[in-house]
Amino acid sequence: MKTRTKIDLYDTTLRDGAQSPGISFTTEDKLRIIAALDGFGVSYIEAGNPGSNPKDIELFEKAAILNLKNSKLCAFCSTCHAGTNAYKDESLLKTVNAKTDIVTIFGKSWLLHVEKIIKTTAEENLRIIFDSIKFLRDNDKTVFFDAEHFFDGYCDNPEYAVKVLETAKDAGASVLILCDTNGGKMPDEIGRIVHDVGAGFSRPQEKINANHGRDVLFGQHQKRDILFGQHQGREDPAPTGKPMSDIKIGIHCHDDNGLAVAGTLAAVKNGAVQVQGTINGLGERCGNTNLCVVLPNLQLKLNYDCVPEENLKNLTSFARYIAEISNIAFDENTPYIGGHAFTHKAGMHIDAVNKLPSSFEHISPELIGNVRNTLVSEIAGRAALMNKMRRHMPNITKDSQELKDALNLIKSYENNGYQFENAEGSLSLLLLKSINQRKIFFSVETFKLVLSEPGVNSHKPSASVKVKVDGIDEITAAEGNGPVDALDKALKKALATFYPKLKDMKLIDYKVRVLNSNAATAAKVRVLIESSDSDNHVWRTIGVSTDIIEASWNALLDSVEYKLSLDEGLTGV
Amino acid sequence: MKTRTKIDLYDTTLRDGAQSPGISFTTEDKLRIIAALDGFGVSYIEAGNPGSNPKDIELFEKAAILNLKNSKLCAFCSTCHAGTNAYKDESLLKTVNAKTDIVTIFGKSWLLHVEKIIKTTAEENLRIIFDSIKFLRDNDKTVFFDAEHFFDGYCDNPEYAVKVLETAKDAGASVLILCDTNGGKMPDEIGRIVHDVGAGFSRPQEKINANHGRDVLFGQHQKRDILFGQHQGREDPAPTGKPMSDIKIGIHCHDDNGLAVAGTLAAVKNGAVQVQGTINGLGERCGNTNLCVVLPNLQLKLNYDCVPEENLKNLTSFARYIAEISNIAFDENTPYIGGHAFTHKAGMHIDAVNKLPSSFEHISPELIGNVRNTLVSEIAGRAALMNKMRRHMPNITKDSQELKDALNLIKSYENNGYQFENAEGSLSLLLLKSINQRKIFFSVETFKLVLSEPGVNSHKPSASVKVKVDGIDEITAAEGNGPVDALDKALKKALATFYPKLKDMKLIDYKVRVLNSNAATAAKVRVLIESSDSDNHVWRTIGVSTDIIEASWNALLDSVEYKLSLDEGLTGV
């Protein structure tokens, strides 16, 4: 078997992915995503744009102390403006000061954009690309160059598009990334152009433009000579400049035609060695190339080397974890990692799969951490669960009855919409319960919550809660900024009479996910709560119900019980 | 310009699509889908399997009187069993009696399945395929032959796979459909095999199997000689039988590797003239080829002729209509037809699109009935807003006072945590307000919500709501599965007295996002609600508050007001 070619995964979830409608990451979200990407083993993480977003400067400072093991951070920026000097450009100066060794800079490679959008000359565009990269190189940055709209530019004017690449290379860029920014190119077109660029020649226009001109795609309004570019046509492949075989080529696709993964694979087969994309395909419009789909295609199907082999098994849980932080509903139809990807419905298929899985599965789901026909949960995997339980039962084995009982208990919760991947606090309590070591610290006797005429300040939601500890009742009430806040305050106020340390406990995050959107407000909701105490312990708990108040309440009860269990050494974070 | 090649779209939403997890069509649903498919102009509709499902016999009877104009109905069936006679096969007899001119019959073309799943000999498999097709032909049916697992079979044993095709052709089949049943093949592999089949030769195994053998994809357990098929290898392409250039070839892909659309396009480029798939990519596991994505690629990008040109403009509404009947949440990220497909968020993109749409769009959204949407977000600004206001004020300019007022109003909402990029319904109401065109349809006098001891069924949340319309009070109450559900029901019940059309209004999605996580349950939450009416309008509204009930309530109020404004022509979706 020949040596496997290394392909670098370059993740831009935090930059291009943040352009998805509805996505908005906090700095805390971003740091958790960076840590997860590093743990999973992507080569590069494009974390933000310090030149245009002051919060990203802070992000790079905080990220610098994460001590990443597998990934390198990249700052993203634009070239300086036409008619200005790179060394005076405020954004470039901020980028240089951000704590990253690598800067990814984008520039125009399509004359249409040069002339109609940034409104400058072809020569000046080359000048600002050269000067901006040179400035970054002079400041000891490794530079990746994103050639924006490269494929559209190349089809319009191959000489100019290639000249842009040569300029970036001459200025000191290490990788040239060819971008299908509008996401409309066909995979075979992308493959052919990546090949041609590597070889140093261009093809005649007629072939590049396939059968259809851009005038068809945009109606009759636009000038054919600009958009169709036939005046650039030549008969045969002809040299356009130096071959690009001595510099690394990257690929960056968007999914506007549903072909981002195919286009990316075509580029890799033709020599690209850096693959840009996002986790779960987040991104502007229809999204970027989904790294979670392209990765198993590259590594399992086409035998490239992208991440350490053992990490592939974490792909499914990793993708779900990022979806959770992104607060998006995970698409269960996603190839490879979706909950439906190995779910068989037709009776004939199920029969056949029972005889021989490969009869209706293109790969073994275990290879990427997915499962056949049952609820997806990393934690429900026997081995992972055994590790968790070993804390309480050092001699537990694969065949222990306790392990089976715990698995069954977790499965029954999962069938009701619970998911413990991001709620290890609730999971710990459930494990304690399954081995009869859960301690009853308190019981709730009654609670009542009243809301009226919201928006009027004097009518804040109020909650009354009655708890019992060691036979002693305590009833109290509290107002809050919202119903969950009122319940949280009343519960802790009542319990603090018995457990004063609860006063130090803080809720630091609260997330809600609707499980079955079609049922709208009658759908089940999943609430995740993150809590901390004065010893800097952090834990997460979960509640599920059709009633958002009930779901929140259950997550609140778990968070308090976990804190009390922790203080008694029953569990550890 | 050369003549456009006709490609027949073959829809299997009602058969293969019905295998999607969560999908279950009634006969009424199926008839509505058949009528819609016909109206849209697909060539063939695979409507059911009369041999295995008695309800499908009734369906074909009812469908026969629909007088379809563009589409032909196909019944789906299997070959007779090994060791039995076709003319005695009950399923085939039922199929023959169903009211369709065309029957699509599937048979095994992968020896693995012949030997391990249906457990018969290679010869007997050929015999049942021949006899079954012959029987259908003798009963005057036009026969399409689905060669199940053709690509896996061909990679395993090209001679046998091609012999299956020859057998079907000799028995009288009109179209041979090559199926990637497990959805795992690479597009270039599919293209090459379709080409080879048409030309009548096969390639050596080593090339067909690319770099990786099936043993890698399924662990080490399986016999390499069966699954890898190296014993079949030959050095060069060699004839395996008659060229298939004199019979129509079709393609049927599944999306398990995210490459179904790419594989389908590769097949068409290599000679396939029938394309099988489903609307919205429904189907077993990750789904079938999405016809709504493959169609614009074929017709707009590659200049094939699939449906009447004018029907393409109905693609977006057609796909949404089928999603509605299927009772699935429409995936807004879908290429071409999704709500995000032409939605621009980055300010630089919006600027450029206003100058020249093709700068960040691969086609004009109008071509497939979609619309451009610029998200109003902190990063976007003035240009996006002006696009929105032009509906009400055709002569608005960058310097209009109205634009400045609207911007200030939006900014003040955004400062309070509102985000309008995914809530164009609330934005429209705000814009109406800023130009004094908002109409007061109703006012809420009081409401009260009581929750207690959640989890006890008899203690469902209850809401009472009192509204006033034109001076007339109406008070009513409702219980719900949760507090928001209770409020939603009570509000609509009270208002429907005055506005009966509100009864048709549905809440289809409900999303919650916590804005400032550090404040936990006292943090602000942002609620997004998606609603629809019986005319298939869809709109989204937003509410923000520290109180999740209040945030939900505000989004609910907006959703109702938007519907009322829409019905009066004050705004458009």
Coordinates of N, CA, C and O in Angstrom, one line a residue, chain A residues 376-487:
Chain A
V376 N -28.4 7.6 19.1 CA -26.9 7.9 19.1 C -26.5 8.5 20.5 O -27.0 9.4 21.0
S377 N -25.6 7.8 21.1 CA -25.0 8.4 22.3 C -23.7 7.8 22.5 O -23.5 6.6 22.7
E378 N -22.7 8.7 22.6 CA -21.3 8.2 22.8 C -21.3 7.6 24.2 O -20.7 6.5 24.4
I379 N -21.9 8.2 25.1 CA -21.8 7.8 26.5 C -22.5 6.5 26.7 O -22.1 5.7 27.6
A380 N -23.6 6.2 25.9 CA -24.2 4.9 26.1 C -23.3 3.8 25.6 O -23.6 2.6 25.9
G381 N -22.3 4.1 24.9 CA -21.3 3.1 24.6 C -20.8 2.5 25.9 O -20.4 3.2 26.8
R382 N -20.8 1.2 25.9 CA -20.4 0.4 27.1 C -19.0 0.8 27.7 O -18.9 1.0 28.9
A383 N -18.1 1.0 26.8 CA -16.7 1.3 27.3 C -16.7 2.6 28.0 O -16.1 2.7 29.1
A384 N -17.3 3.6 27.4 CA -17.3 5.0 28.0 C -18.0 4.9 29.3 O -17.5 5.6 30.3
L385 N -19.1 4.2 29.4 CA -19.9 4.2 30.6 C -19.1 3.5 31.7 O -19.1 3.9 32.9
M386 N -18.4 2.4 31.3 CA -17.6 1.6 32.3 C -16.6 2.6 33.0 O -16.4 2.5 34.2
N387 N -16.0 3.4 32.1 CA -15.0 4.3 32.7 C -15.6 5.2 33.7 O -15.0 5.5 34.8
K388 N -16.8 5.7 33.4 CA -17.5 6.6 34.4 C -17.8 5.9 35.7 O -17.8 6.4 36.8
M389 N -18.2 4.6 35.6 CA -18.7 3.9 36.7 C -17.5 3.4 37.6 O -17.7 3.0 38.8
R390 N -16.4 3.3 37.0 CA -15.2 2.7 37.7 C -14.9 3.5 39.0 O -14.4 3.0 40.0
R391 N -15.3 4.8 39.0 CA -15.1 5.7 40.2 C -15.9 5.1 41.4 O -15.3 5.1 42.5
H392 N -17.0 4.5 41.1 CA -17.8 4.0 42.2 C -17.6 2.5 42.4 O -17.7 2.0 43.5
M393 N -17.2 1.8 41.4 CA -17.1 0.4 41.4 C -15.8 0.0 40.7 O -15.8 -0.4 39.5
P394 N -14.7 0.0 41.4 CA -13.4 -0.2 40.8 C -13.3 -1.5 40.0 O -12.5 -1.6 39.1
N395 N -14.1 -2.5 40.5 CA -13.9 -3.8 39.9 C -14.9 -4.1 38.8 O -15.1 -5.3 38.4
I396 N -15.6 -3.1 38.3 CA -16.7 -3.3 37.3 C -16.1 -3.9 36.0 O -14.9 -3.6 35.6
T397 N -16.8 -4.8 35.4 CA -16.3 -5.4 34.1 C -17.4 -5.2 33.1 O -18.5 -4.8 33.4
K398 N -17.1 -5.6 31.8 CA -18.0 -5.5 30.7 C -19.3 -6.3 30.9 O -20.3 -6.0 30.4
D399 N -19.2 -7.4 31.8 CA -20.3 -8.2 31.9 C -21.1 -8.0 33.2 O -22.1 -8.7 33.6
S400 N -20.7 -7.0 34.0 CA -21.3 -6.7 35.3 C -22.8 -6.4 35.1 O -23.1 -5.6 34.2
Q401 N -23.6 -6.9 36.0 CA -25.0 -6.6 35.9 C -25.3 -5.1 36.1 O -26.1 -4.5 35.5
E402 N -24.4 -4.4 37.0 CA -24.6 -3.0 37.2 C -24.4 -2.2 36.0 O -25.1 -1.2 35.7
L403 N -23.5 -2.6 35.1 CA -23.3 -1.9 33.9 C -24.5 -2.0 33.0 O -25.0 -1.0 32.4
K404 N -25.0 -3.2 32.9 CA -26.2 -3.4 32.1 C -27.4 -2.6 32.6 O -28.1 -2.0 31.8
D405 N -27.6 -2.6 33.9 CA -28.7 -1.8 34.5 C -28.5 -0.4 34.2 O -29.5 0.3 33.8
A406 N -27.3 0.1 34.3 CA -27.1 1.6 34.1 C -27.4 1.9 32.6 O -28.0 2.9 32.3
L407 N -26.9 1.0 31.7 CA -27.1 1.2 30.3 C -28.6 1.3 30.0 O -29.1 2.2 29.3
N408 N -29.4 0.4 30.6 CA -30.8 0.4 30.3 C -31.5 1.6 30.9 O -32.4 2.2 30.2
L409 N -31.1 2.1 32.0 CA -31.6 3.3 32.6 C -31.4 4.5 31.7 O -32.3 5.3 31.4
I410 N -30.1 4.6 31.2 CA -29.8 5.7 30.3 C -30.6 5.6 29.1 O -31.1 6.7 28.6
K411 N -30.7 4.4 28.5 CA -31.4 4.3 27.2 C -32.9 4.8 27.4 O -33.4 5.4 26.5
S412 N -33.5 4.4 28.6 CA -34.9 4.8 28.7 C -35.0 6.3 28.8 O -36.0 6.9 28.3
Y413 N -34.0 7.0 29.4 CA -34.0 8.4 29.5 C -33.8 9.0 28.1 O -34.5 9.9 27.6
E414 N -32.9 8.4 27.3 CA -32.6 8.9 26.0 C -33.8 8.8 25.1 O -34.1 9.6 24.2
N415 N -34.6 7.7 25.3 CA -35.8 7.5 24.5 C -36.8 8.6 24.8 O -37.7 8.9 24.0
N416 N -36.7 9.3 25.9 CA -37.6 10.4 26.3 C -37.0 11.7 25.9 O -37.5 12.8 26.3
G417 N -35.8 11.7 25.2 CA -35.3 13.0 24.7 C -34.1 13.5 25.4 O -33.5 14.5 25.1
Y418 N -33.7 12.8 26.5 CA -32.5 13.2 27.2 C -31.2 12.9 26.4 O -31.2 12.0 25.5
Q419 N -30.2 13.7 26.6 CA -28.9 13.4 26.0 C -27.9 13.8 27.0 O -27.9 15.0 27.4
F420 N -27.0 12.9 27.3 CA -26.1 13.2 28.4 C -24.7 13.6 28.0 O -23.8 13.8 28.8
E421 N -24.5 13.7 26.7 CA -23.1 14.1 26.2 C -22.7 15.4 26.8 O -21.5 15.7 26.9
N422 N -23.6 16.3 27.0 CA -23.3 17.6 27.5 C -23.9 17.9 28.9 O -24.1 19.0 29.3
A423 N -24.2 16.8 29.6 CA -24.9 17.0 30.9 C -24.3 15.9 31.9 O -25.1 15.1 32.4
E424 N -23.0 16.0 32.1 CA -22.4 14.9 32.9 C -22.8 15.0 34.3 O -22.7 14.0 35.1
G425 N -23.3 16.1 34.8 CA -23.8 16.2 36.2 C -25.0 15.3 36.3 O -25.1 14.5 37.3
S426 N -26.0 15.5 35.4 CA -27.2 14.6 35.5 C -26.8 13.2 35.3 O -27.4 12.3 35.9
L427 N -25.9 12.9 34.4 CA -25.5 11.5 34.2 C -24.9 10.9 35.5 O -25.2 9.7 35.8
S428 N -24.1 11.7 36.2 CA -23.5 11.1 37.5 C -24.6 10.8 38.4 O -24.5 9.7 39.1
L429 N -25.6 11.6 38.5 CA -26.7 11.3 39.5 C -27.5 10.1 39.1 O -27.9 9.3 39.9
L430 N -27.6 9.9 37.7 CA -28.3 8.8 37.2 C -27.5 7.5 37.5 O -28.1 6.4 37.9
L431 N -26.2 7.6 37.4 CA -25.4 6.4 37.7 C -25.4 6.1 39.2 O -25.5 4.9 39.6
L432 N -25.4 7.1 40.0 CA -25.5 6.9 41.5 C -26.8 6.2 41.8 O -26.9 5.3 42.6
K433 N -27.9 6.6 41.1 CA -29.2 6.0 41.3 C -29.2 4.5 40.9 O -29.7 3.7 41.6
S434 N -28.5 4.2 39.7 CA -28.6 2.9 39.2 C -27.8 1.9 40.1 O -28.1 0.7 40.1
I435 N -26.9 2.4 40.9 CA -26.2 1.5 41.8 C -26.6 1.8 43.3 O -25.9 1.4 44.2
N436 N -27.8 2.4 43.4 CA -28.4 2.6 44.8 C -27.5 3.4 45.7 O -27.5 3.2 46.9
Q437 N -26.7 4.3 45.2 CA -25.9 5.2 46.0 C -26.3 6.6 46.0 O -25.6 7.5 46.5
R438 N -27.5 6.9 45.3 CA -28.0 8.3 45.3 C -28.5 8.6 46.7 O -29.2 7.8 47.3
K439 N -28.2 9.8 47.2 CA -28.6 10.2 48.5 C -29.8 11.2 48.3 O -29.7 12.1 47.5
I440 N -30.8 11.1 49.2 CA -31.9 12.0 49.1 C -31.6 13.2 50.1 O -31.6 13.0 51.3
F441 N -31.2 14.3 49.5 CA -30.8 15.5 50.3 C -32.1 16.3 50.7 O -32.0 16.9 51.8
F442 N -33.1 16.2 49.9 CA -34.3 17.1 50.2 C -35.4 16.6 49.3 O -35.2 15.8 48.3
S443 N -36.6 16.9 49.6 CA -37.7 16.7 48.7 C -38.5 18.0 48.6 O -38.5 18.8 49.5
V444 N -39.2 18.1 47.4 CA -40.0 19.3 47.2 C -41.4 18.9 47.5 O -41.9 18.0 46.9
E445 N -42.0 19.6 48.4 CA -43.4 19.3 48.8 C -44.4 19.9 47.8 O -45.2 19.2 47.2
T446 N -44.3 21.2 47.6 CA -45.2 21.9 46.6 C -44.4 23.1 46.0 O -43.4 23.5 46.5
F447 N -44.8 23.5 44.8 CA -44.4 24.8 44.4 C -45.5 25.4 43.5 O -46.4 24.7 42.9
K448 N -45.5 26.7 43.5 CA -46.5 27.4 42.7 C -45.9 28.6 42.0 O -45.0 29.3 42.6
L449 N -46.2 28.9 40.8 CA -45.6 29.9 40.0 C -46.7 30.8 39.4 O -47.6 30.2 38.8
V450 N -46.7 32.1 39.6 CA -47.8 32.9 39.1 C -47.1 34.0 38.2 O -46.2 34.7 38.6
L451 N -47.7 34.2 37.0 CA -47.2 35.2 36.1 C -48.4 36.0 35.6 O -49.4 35.4 35.3
S452 N -48.3 37.3 35.6 CA -49.4 38.0 35.0 C -48.9 39.3 34.3 O -47.9 39.8 34.7
E453 N -49.6 39.7 33.3 CA -49.3 41.0 32.6 C -47.8 41.2 32.5 O -47.2 42.1 33.1
P454 N -47.1 40.4 31.8 CA -45.6 40.5 31.7 C -45.3 41.9 31.1 O -46.1 42.4 30.4
G455 N -44.1 42.4 31.4 CA -43.7 43.7 30.9 C -44.0 44.8 31.9 O -43.3 45.8 31.9
V456 N -44.9 44.6 32.8 CA -45.1 45.6 33.9 C -44.2 45.2 35.0 O -44.2 44.1 35.6
N457 N -43.3 46.1 35.4 CA -42.3 45.8 36.4 C -42.8 45.3 37.7 O -42.2 44.5 38.4
S458 N -43.9 45.9 38.1 CA -44.4 45.6 39.5 C -45.0 44.2 39.5 O -45.4 43.7 40.5
H459 N -45.2 43.6 38.3 CA -45.7 42.3 38.2 C -44.7 41.2 37.8 O -44.9 40.5 36.9
K460 N -43.6 41.2 38.6 CA -42.6 40.2 38.3 C -43.2 38.8 38.6 O -44.0 38.6 39.5
P461 N -42.7 37.8 37.9 CA -43.1 36.4 38.2 C -42.8 36.1 39.7 O -41.7 36.5 40.1
S462 N -43.6 35.4 40.4 CA -43.3 35.0 41.7 C -43.5 33.5 41.9 O -44.4 32.9 41.3
A463 N -42.6 32.9 42.7 CA -42.6 31.5 42.9 C -42.6 31.2 44.4 O -41.9 31.9 45.2
S464 N -43.4 30.3 44.9 CA -43.3 29.8 46.2 C -42.9 28.3 46.2 O -43.4 27.6 45.4
V465 N -42.0 28.0 47.1 CA -41.5 26.6 47.1 C -41.4 26.1 48.5 O -41.0 26.8 49.4
K466 N -41.9 24.9 48.7 CA -41.9 24.3 50.0 C -41.0 23.0 50.0 O -41.3 22.1 49.2
V467 N -39.9 22.9 50.8 CA -39.1 21.8 50.7 C -39.1 21.1 52.1 O -39.5 21.7 53.1
K468 N -38.6 19.8 52.1 CA -38.5 19.1 53.4 C -37.1 18.5 53.4 O -36.7 17.8 52.5
V469 N -36.4 18.7 54.6 CA -35.1 18.1 54.8 C -35.1 17.5 56.2 O -35.4 18.2 57.2
D470 N -34.8 16.2 56.2 CA -34.8 15.5 57.5 C -36.1 15.7 58.3 O -36.0 16.0 59.5
G471 N -37.2 15.7 57.6 CA -38.5 15.8 58.3 C -38.9 17.3 58.6 O -40.0 17.5 59.1
I472 N -38.0 18.2 58.3 CA -38.4 19.6 58.7 C -38.8 20.4 57.4 O -38.1 20.4 56.4
D473 N -40.0 21.0 57.4 CA -40.4 21.8 56.3 C -39.8 23.2 56.3 O -39.6 23.8 57.4
E474 N -39.7 23.7 55.1 CA -39.3 25.1 55.0 C -40.0 25.7 53.8 O -39.9 25.1 52.7
I475 N -40.8 26.7 54.0 CA -41.5 27.3 52.8 C -41.0 28.7 52.6 O -40.7 29.5 53.6
T476 N -40.8 29.1 51.4 CA -40.3 30.5 51.1 C -40.8 30.9 49.7 O -41.3 30.1 48.9
A477 N -40.6 32.1 49.4 CA -41.0 32.6 48.1 C -40.0 33.6 47.6 O -39.2 34.1 48.3
A478 N -40.0 33.8 46.3 CA -39.1 34.8 45.7 C -39.6 35.3 44.4 O -40.4 34.6 43.7
E479 N -39.2 36.5 44.0 CA -39.5 37.0 42.7 C -38.3 36.9 41.8 O -37.2 36.8 42.3
G480 N -38.5 36.9 40.5 CA -37.4 36.8 39.6 C -37.6 37.6 38.4 O -38.7 38.1 38.1
N481 N -36.5 37.7 37.6 CA -36.6 38.4 36.3 C -37.4 37.6 35.3 O -37.8 38.0 34.2
G482 N -37.6 36.3 35.6 CA -38.4 35.4 34.7 C -38.8 34.3 35.6 O -38.4 34.2 36.8
P483 N -39.7 33.4 35.1 CA -40.2 32.3 35.9 C -39.1 31.4 36.4 O -39.1 30.9 37.6
V484 N -38.1 31.1 35.6 CA -37.0 30.1 36.0 C -36.2 30.8 37.0 O -35.8 30.2 38.0
D485 N -35.9 32.1 36.9 CA -35.1 32.8 37.8 C -35.9 32.8 39.2 O -35.2 32.6 40.2
A486 N -37.2 33.0 39.2 CA -37.9 33.1 40.4 C -37.9 31.7 41.1 O -37.7 31.6 42.3
L487 N -38.0 30.6 40.3 CA -38.0 29.3 40.9 C -36.6 29.0 41.5 O -36.4 28.4 42.6

